[in-house]
N, CA, C and O atoms as a DFTB+ gen file, in Angstrom:
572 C
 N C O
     1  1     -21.399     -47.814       4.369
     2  2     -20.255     -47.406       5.154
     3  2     -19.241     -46.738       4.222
     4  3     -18.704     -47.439       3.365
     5  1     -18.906     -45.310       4.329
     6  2     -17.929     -44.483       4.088
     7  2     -16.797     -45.556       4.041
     8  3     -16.450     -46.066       5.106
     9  1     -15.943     -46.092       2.373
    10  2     -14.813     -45.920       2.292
    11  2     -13.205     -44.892       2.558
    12  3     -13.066     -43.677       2.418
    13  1     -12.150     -45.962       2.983
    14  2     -11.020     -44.956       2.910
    15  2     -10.603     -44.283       2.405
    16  3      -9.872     -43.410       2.873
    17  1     -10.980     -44.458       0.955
    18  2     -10.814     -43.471      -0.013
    19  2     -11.360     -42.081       0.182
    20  3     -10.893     -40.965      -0.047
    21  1     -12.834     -42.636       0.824
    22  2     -13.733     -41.157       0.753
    23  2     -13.231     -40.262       1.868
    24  3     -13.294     -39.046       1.691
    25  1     -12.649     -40.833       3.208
    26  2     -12.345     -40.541       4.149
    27  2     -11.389     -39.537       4.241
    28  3     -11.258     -38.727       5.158
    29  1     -10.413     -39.698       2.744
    30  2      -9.340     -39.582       2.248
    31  2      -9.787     -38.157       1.911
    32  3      -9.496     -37.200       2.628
    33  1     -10.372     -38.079       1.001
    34  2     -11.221     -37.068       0.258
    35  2     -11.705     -36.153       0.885
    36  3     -11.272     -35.022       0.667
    37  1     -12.709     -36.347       1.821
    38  2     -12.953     -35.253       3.216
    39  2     -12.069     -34.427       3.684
    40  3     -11.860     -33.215       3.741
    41  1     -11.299     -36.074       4.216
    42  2     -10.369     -34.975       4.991
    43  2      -9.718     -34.017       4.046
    44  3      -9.975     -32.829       4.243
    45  1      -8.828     -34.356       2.939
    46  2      -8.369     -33.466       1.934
    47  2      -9.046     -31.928       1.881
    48  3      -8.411     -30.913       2.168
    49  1     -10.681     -31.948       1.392
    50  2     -11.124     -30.808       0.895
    51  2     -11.598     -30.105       2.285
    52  3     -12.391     -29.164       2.312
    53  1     -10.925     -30.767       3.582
    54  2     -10.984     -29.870       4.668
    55  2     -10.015     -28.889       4.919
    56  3     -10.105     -27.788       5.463
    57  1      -8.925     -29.584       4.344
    58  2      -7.309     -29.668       4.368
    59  2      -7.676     -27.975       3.423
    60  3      -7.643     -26.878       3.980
    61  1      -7.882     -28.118       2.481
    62  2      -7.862     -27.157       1.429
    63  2      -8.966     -26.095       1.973
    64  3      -8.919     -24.964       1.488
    65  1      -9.841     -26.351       2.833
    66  2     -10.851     -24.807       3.124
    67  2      -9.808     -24.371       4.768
    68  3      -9.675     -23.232       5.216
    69  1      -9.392     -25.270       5.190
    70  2      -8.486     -24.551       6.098
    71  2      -7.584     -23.617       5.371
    72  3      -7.527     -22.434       5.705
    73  1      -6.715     -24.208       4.166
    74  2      -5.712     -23.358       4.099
    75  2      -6.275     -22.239       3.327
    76  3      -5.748     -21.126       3.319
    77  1      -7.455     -22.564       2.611
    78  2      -7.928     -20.949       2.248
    79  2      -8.162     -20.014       3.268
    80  3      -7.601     -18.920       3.218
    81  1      -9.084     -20.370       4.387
    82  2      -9.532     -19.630       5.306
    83  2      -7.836     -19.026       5.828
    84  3      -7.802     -17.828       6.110
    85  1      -7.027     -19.501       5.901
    86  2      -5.499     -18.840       6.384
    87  2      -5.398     -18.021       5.479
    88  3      -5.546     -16.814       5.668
    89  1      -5.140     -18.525       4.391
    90  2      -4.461     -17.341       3.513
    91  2      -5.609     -16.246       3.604
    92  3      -5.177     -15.104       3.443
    93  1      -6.773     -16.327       3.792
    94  2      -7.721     -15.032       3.587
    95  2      -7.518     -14.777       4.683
    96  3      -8.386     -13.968       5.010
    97  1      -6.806     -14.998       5.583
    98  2      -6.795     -14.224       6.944
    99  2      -5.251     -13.648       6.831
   100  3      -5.062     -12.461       7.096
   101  1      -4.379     -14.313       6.520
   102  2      -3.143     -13.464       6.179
   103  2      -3.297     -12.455       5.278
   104  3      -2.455     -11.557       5.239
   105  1      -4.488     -12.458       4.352
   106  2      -4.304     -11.279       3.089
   107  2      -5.003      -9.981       4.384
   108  3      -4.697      -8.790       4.446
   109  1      -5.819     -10.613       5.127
   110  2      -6.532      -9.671       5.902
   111  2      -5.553      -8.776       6.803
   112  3      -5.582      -7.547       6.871
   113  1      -4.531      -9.783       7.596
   114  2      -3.523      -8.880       8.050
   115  2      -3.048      -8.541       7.586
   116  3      -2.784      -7.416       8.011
   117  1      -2.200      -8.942       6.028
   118  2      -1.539      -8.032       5.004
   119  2      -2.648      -6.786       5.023
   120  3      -2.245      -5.828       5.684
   121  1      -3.432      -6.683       4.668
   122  2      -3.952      -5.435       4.040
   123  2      -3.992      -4.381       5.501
   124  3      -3.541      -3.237       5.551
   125  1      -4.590      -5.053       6.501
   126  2      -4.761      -4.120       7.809
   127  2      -3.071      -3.587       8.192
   128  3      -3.012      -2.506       8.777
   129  1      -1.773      -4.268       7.899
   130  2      -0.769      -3.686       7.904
   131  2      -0.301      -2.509       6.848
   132  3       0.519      -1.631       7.115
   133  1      -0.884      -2.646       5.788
   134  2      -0.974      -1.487       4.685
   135  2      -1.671      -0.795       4.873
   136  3      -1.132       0.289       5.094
   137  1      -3.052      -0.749       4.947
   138  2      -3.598       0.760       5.294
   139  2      -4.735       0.247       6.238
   140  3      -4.814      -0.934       6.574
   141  1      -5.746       1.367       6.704
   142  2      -6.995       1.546       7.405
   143  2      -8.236       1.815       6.528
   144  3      -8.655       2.969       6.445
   145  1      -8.773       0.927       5.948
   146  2      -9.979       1.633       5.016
   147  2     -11.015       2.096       5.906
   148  3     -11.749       2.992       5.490
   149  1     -11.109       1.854       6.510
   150  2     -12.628       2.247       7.486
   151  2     -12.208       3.572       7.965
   152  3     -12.904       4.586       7.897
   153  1     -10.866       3.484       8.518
   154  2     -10.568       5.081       9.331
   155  2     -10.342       5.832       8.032
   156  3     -10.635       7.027       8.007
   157  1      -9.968       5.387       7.214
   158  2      -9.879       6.504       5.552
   159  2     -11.319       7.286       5.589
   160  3     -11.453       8.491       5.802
   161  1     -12.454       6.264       5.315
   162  2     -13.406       6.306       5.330
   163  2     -14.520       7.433       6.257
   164  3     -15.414       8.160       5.825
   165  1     -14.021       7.207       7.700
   166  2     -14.359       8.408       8.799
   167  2     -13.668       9.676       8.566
   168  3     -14.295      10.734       8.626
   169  1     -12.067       9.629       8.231
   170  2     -11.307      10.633       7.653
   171  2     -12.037      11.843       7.034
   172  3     -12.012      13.041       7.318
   173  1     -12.776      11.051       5.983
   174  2     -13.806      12.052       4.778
   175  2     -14.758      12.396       5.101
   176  3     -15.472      13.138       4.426
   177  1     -15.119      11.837       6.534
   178  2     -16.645      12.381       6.664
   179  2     -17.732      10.967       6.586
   180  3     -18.961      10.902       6.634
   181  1     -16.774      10.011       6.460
   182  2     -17.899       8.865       6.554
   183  2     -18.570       8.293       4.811
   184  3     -19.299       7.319       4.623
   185  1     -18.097       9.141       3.876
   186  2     -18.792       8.579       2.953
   187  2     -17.632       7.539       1.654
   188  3     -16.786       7.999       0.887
   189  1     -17.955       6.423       1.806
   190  2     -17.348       5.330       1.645
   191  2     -17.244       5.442      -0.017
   192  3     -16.256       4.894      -0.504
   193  1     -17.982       5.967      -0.748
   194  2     -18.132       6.112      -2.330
   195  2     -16.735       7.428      -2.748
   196  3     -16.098       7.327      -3.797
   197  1     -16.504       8.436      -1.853
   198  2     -15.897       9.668      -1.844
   199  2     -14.477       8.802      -1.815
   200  3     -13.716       8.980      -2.767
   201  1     -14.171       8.078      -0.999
   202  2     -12.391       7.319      -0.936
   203  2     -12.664       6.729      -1.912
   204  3     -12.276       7.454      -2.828
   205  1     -13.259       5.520      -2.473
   206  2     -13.370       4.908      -3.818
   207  2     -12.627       6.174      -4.601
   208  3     -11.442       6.497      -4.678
   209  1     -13.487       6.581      -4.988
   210  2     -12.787       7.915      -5.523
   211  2     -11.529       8.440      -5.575
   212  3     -10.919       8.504      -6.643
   213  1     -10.990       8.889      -4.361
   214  2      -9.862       8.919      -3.984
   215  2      -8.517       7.589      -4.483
   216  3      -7.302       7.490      -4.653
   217  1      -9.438       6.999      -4.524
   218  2      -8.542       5.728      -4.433
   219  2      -8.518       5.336      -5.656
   220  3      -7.657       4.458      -5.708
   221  1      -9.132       5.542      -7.012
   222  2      -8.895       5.216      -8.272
   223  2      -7.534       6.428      -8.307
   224  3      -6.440       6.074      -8.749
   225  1      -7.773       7.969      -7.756
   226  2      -7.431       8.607      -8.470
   227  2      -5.711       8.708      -7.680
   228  3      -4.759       9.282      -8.209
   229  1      -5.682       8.174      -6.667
   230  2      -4.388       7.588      -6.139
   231  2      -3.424       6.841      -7.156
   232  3      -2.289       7.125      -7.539
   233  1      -4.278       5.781      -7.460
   234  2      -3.635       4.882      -8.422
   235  2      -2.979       5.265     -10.238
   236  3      -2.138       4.830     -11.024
   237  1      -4.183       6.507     -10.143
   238  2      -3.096       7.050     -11.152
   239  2      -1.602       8.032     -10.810
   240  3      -0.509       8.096     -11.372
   241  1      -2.129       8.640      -9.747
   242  2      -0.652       9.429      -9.396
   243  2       0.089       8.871      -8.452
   244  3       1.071       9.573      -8.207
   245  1       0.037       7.972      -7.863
   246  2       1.235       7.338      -7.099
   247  2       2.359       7.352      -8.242
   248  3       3.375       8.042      -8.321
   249  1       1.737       6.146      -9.299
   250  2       2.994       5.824     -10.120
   251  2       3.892       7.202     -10.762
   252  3       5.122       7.259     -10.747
   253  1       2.929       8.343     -11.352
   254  2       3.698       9.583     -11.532
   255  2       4.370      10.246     -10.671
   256  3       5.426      10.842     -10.881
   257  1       3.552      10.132      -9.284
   258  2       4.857      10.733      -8.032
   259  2       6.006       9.950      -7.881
   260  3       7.047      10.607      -7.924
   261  1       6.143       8.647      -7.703
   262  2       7.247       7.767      -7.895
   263  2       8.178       8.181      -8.710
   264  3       9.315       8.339      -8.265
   265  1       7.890       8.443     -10.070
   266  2       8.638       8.657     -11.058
   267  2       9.318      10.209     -10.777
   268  3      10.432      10.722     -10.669
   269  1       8.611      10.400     -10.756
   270  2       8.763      12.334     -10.118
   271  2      10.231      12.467      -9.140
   272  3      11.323      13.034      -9.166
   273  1       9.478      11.589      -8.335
   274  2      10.586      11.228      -7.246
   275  2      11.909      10.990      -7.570
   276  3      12.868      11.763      -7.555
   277  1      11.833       9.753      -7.882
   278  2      13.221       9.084      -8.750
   279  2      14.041      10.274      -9.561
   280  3      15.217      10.562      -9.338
   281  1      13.219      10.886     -10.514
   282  2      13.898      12.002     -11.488
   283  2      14.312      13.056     -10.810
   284  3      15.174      13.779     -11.310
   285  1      13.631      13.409      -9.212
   286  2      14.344      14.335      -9.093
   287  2      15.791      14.102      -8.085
   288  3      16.819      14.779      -8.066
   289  1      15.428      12.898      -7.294
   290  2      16.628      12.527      -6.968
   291  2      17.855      12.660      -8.010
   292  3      18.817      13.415      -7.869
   293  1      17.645      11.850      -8.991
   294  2      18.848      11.739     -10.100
   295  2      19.593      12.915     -10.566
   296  3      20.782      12.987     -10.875
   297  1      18.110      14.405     -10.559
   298  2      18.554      15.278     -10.970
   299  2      19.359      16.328      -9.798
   300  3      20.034      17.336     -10.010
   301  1      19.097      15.843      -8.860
   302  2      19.586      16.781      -6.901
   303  2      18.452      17.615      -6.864
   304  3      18.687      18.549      -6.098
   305  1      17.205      17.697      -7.408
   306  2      16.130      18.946      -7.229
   307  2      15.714      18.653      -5.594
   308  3      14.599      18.203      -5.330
   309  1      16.511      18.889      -4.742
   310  2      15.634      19.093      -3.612
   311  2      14.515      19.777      -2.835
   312  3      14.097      19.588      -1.692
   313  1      14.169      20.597      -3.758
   314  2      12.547      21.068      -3.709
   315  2      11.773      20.517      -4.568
   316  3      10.606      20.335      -4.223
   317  1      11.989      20.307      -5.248
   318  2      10.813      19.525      -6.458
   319  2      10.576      17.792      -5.501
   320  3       9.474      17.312      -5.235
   321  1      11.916      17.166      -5.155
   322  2      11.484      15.878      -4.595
   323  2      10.884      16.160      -3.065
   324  3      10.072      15.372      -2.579
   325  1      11.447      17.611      -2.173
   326  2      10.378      17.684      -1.101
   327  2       8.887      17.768      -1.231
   328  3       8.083      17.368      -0.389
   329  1       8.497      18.560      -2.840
   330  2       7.091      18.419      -3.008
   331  2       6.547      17.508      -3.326
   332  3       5.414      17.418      -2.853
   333  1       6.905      16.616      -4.052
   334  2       6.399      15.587      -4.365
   335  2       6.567      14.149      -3.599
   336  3       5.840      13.170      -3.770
   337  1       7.896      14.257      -2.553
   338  2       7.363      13.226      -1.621
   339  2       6.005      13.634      -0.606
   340  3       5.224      12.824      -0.108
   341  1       5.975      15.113      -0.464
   342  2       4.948      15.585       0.306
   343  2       3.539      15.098      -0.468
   344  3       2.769      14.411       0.203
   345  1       3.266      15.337      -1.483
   346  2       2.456      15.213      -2.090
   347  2       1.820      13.940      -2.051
   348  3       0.604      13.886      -1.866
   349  1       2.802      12.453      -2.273
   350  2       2.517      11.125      -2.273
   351  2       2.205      10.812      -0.945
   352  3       1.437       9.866      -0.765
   353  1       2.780      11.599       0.311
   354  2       2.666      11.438       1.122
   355  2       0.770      12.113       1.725
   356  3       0.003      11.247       2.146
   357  1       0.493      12.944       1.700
   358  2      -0.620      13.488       1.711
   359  2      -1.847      12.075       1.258
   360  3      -2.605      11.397       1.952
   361  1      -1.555      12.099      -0.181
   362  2      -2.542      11.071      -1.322
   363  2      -2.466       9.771       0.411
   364  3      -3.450       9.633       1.138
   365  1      -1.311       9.150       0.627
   366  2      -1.208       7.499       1.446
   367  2      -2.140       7.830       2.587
   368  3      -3.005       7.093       3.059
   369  1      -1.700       9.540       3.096
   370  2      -2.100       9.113       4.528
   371  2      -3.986       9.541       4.471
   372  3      -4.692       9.563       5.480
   373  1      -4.454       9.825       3.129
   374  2      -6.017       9.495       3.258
   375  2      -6.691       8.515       3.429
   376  3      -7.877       8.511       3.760
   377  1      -5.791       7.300       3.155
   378  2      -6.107       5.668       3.327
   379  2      -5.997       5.149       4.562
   380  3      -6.464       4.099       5.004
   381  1      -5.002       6.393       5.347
   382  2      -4.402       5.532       6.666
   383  2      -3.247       4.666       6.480
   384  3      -2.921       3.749       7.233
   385  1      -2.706       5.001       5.504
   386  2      -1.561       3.824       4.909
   387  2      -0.249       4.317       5.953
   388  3       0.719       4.957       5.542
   389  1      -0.391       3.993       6.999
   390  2       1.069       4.312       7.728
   391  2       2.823       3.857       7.833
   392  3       3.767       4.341       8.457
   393  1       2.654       2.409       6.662
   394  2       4.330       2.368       6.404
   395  2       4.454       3.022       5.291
   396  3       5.633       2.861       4.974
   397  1       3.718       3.946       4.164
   398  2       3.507       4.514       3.116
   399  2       3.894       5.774       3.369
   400  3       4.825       6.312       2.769
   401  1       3.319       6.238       4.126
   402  2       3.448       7.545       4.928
   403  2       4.466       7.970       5.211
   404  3       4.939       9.059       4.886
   405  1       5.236       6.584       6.296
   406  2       6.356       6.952       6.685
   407  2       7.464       6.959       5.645
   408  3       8.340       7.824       5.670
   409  1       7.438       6.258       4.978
   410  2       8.353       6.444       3.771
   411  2       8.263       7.558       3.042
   412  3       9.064       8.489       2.956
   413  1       7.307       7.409       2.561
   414  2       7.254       9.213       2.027
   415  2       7.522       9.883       2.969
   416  3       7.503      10.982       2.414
   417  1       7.861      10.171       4.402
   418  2       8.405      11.627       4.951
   419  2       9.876      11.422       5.500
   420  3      10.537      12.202       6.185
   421  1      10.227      10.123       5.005
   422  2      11.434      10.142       5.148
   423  2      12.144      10.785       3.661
   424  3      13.136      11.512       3.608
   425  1      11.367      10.312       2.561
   426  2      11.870      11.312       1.394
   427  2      11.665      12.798       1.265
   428  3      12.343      13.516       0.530
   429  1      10.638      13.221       2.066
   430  2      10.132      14.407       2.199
   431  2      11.464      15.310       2.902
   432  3      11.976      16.353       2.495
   433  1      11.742      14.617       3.906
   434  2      12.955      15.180       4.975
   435  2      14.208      15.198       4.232
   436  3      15.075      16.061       4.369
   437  1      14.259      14.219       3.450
   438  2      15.272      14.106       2.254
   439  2      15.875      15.228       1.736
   440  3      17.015      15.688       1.809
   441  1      14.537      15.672       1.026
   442  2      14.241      16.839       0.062
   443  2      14.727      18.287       0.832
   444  3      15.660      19.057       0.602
   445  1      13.485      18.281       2.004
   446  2      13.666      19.188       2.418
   447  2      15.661      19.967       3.423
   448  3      15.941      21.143       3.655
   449  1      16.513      18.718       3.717
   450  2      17.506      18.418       4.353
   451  2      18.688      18.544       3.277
   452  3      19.829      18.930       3.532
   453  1      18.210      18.152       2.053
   454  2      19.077      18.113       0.685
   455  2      20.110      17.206       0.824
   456  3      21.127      17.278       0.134
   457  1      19.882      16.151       1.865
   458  2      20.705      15.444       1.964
   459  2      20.667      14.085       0.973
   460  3      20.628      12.905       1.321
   461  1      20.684      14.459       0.083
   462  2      20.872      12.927      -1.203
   463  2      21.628      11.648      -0.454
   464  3      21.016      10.581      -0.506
   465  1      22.639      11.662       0.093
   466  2      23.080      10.371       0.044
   467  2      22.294       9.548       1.225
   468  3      22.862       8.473       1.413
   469  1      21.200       9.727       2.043
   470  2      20.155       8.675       2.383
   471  2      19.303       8.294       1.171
   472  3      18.431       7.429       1.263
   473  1      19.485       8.751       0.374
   474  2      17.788       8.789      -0.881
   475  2      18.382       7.645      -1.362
   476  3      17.263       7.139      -1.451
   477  1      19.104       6.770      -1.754
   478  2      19.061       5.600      -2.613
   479  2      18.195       4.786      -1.594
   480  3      17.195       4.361      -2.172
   481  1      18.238       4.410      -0.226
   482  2      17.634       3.754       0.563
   483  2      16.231       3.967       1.081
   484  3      15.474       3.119       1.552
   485  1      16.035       5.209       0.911
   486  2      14.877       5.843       1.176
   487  2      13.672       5.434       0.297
   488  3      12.605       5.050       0.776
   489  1      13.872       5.523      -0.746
   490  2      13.367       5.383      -2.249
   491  2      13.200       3.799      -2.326
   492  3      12.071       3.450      -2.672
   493  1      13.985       2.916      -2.105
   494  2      14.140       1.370      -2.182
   495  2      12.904       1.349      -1.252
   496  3      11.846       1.009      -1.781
   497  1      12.892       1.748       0.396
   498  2      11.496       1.719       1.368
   499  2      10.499       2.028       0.973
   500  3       9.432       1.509       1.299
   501  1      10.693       3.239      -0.073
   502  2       9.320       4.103      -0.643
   503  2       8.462       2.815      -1.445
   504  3       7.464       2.205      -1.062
   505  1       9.344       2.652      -2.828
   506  2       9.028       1.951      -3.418
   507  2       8.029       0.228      -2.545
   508  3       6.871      -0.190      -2.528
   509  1       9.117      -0.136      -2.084
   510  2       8.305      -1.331      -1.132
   511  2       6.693      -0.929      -0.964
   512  3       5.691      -1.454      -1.450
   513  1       6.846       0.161      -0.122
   514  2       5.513       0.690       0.487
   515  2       4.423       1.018      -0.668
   516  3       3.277       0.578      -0.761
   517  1       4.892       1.634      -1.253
   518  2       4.099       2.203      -2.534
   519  2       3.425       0.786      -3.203
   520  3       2.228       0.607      -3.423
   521  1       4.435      -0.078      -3.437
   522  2       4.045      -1.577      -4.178
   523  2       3.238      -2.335      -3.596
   524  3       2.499      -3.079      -4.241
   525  1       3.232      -2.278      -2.107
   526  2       1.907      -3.060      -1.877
   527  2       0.639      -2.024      -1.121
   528  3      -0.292      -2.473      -0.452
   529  1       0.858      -0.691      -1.394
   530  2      -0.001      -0.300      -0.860
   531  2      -0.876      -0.072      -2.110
   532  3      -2.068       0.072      -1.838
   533  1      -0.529      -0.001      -3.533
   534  2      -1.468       0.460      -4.471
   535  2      -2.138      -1.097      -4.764
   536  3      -3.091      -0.859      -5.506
   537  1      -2.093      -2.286      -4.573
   538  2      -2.681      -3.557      -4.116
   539  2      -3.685      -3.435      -3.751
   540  3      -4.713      -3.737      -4.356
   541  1      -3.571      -2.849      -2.415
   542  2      -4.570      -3.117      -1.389
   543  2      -5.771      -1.949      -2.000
   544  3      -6.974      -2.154      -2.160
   545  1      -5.098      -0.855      -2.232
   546  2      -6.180      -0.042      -2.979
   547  2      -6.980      -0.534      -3.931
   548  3      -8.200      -0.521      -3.767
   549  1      -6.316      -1.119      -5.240
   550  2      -6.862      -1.899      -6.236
   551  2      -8.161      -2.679      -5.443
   552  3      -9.331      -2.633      -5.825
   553  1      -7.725      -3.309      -4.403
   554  2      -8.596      -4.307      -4.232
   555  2      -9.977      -3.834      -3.576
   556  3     -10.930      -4.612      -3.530
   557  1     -10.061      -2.392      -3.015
   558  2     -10.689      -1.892      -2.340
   559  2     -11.624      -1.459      -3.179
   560  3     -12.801      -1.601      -2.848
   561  1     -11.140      -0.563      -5.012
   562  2     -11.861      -0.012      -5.455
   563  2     -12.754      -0.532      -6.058
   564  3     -13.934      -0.231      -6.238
   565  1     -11.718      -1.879      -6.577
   566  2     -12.397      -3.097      -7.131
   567  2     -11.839      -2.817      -8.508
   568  3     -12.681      -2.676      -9.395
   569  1     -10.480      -2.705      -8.861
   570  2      -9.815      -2.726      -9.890
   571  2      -9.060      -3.623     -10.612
   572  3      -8.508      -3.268     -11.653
C-alpha cells in the first residue's frame, strides 16, 4: 500500500507537468501573438528551409535597422528613418509578425510626416516589438 509520502510525491510531479504543459502553452500563445510561421512559410511559396533563411538573416539586420533608426531620429533624417523603418518593416512582415509591423509603420509614417515629436514613443513600441519578435525567430531557426 502506497504511503503518504508517496502520494505526496505524485501528486507533486503532477503538479509540476501541469505547470509545464501551461507555460508551453503560454510560450505557444506568446509566439502565435508575435508572428505566423506557417503563413511566413506559404508567403514564400511553401518552402520552410527558404524563411529559416530569412530568419537568420533578419536577426542580423533587425538590430542594425534599430540602430539606424534611433540615429536617425537623433539626427531629424526623415528620409533615411522613413527607409529604414520601411525596410525593418518589410524584413517583420515576411514572418507575419503583425505588432512588429505595426510599429515599424508607425515609424515609417514618422519619417515619412517628419513629424519627430511622436518618435520618442514610437521607437519605445518599436523596440518592444522588435525584442520579442527576434525571440521567437531565434527559436524558430534554432539559434
Amino acid at each position: 500500500m502506497p504511503s503518504s509520502a508517496d502520494d505526496d510525491e505524485i501528486e507533486e510531479e503532477m503538479m509540476q507537468d501541469d505547470d509545464e504543459q501551461e507555460s508551453k502553452k503560454s510560450d505557444e500563445i506568446e509566439e502565435e501573438s508575435v508572428l505566423d510561421w506557417e503563413d511566413g512559410v506559404e508567403r514564400i511559396g511553401g518552402n520552410g528551409e527558404t524563411l529559416v533563411g530569412l530568419g537568420k538573416l533578419f536577426l542580423t539586420e533587425a538590430p542594425r535597422l534599430m540602430h539606424e533608426i534611433q540615429k536617425t531620429m537623433e539626427g531629424g533624417d526623415a528620409r533615411q528613418l522613413r527607409r529604414a523603418a520601411h525596410t525593418l518593416k518589410g524584413s517583420a512582415d515576411v514572418f507575419s509578425a503583425g505588432p512588429a509591423v505595426a510599429a515599424a509603420l508607425a515609424m515609417e509614417r514618422i519619417g515619412k510626416e517628419g513629424r519627430f515629436e511622436d518618435s520618442a514613443e514610437a521607437l519605445r513600441v518599436l523596440k518592444i516589438e522588435i525584442d520579442r519578435l527576434i525571440p521567437a525567430i531565434e527559436k524558430k531557426v534554432g539559434v
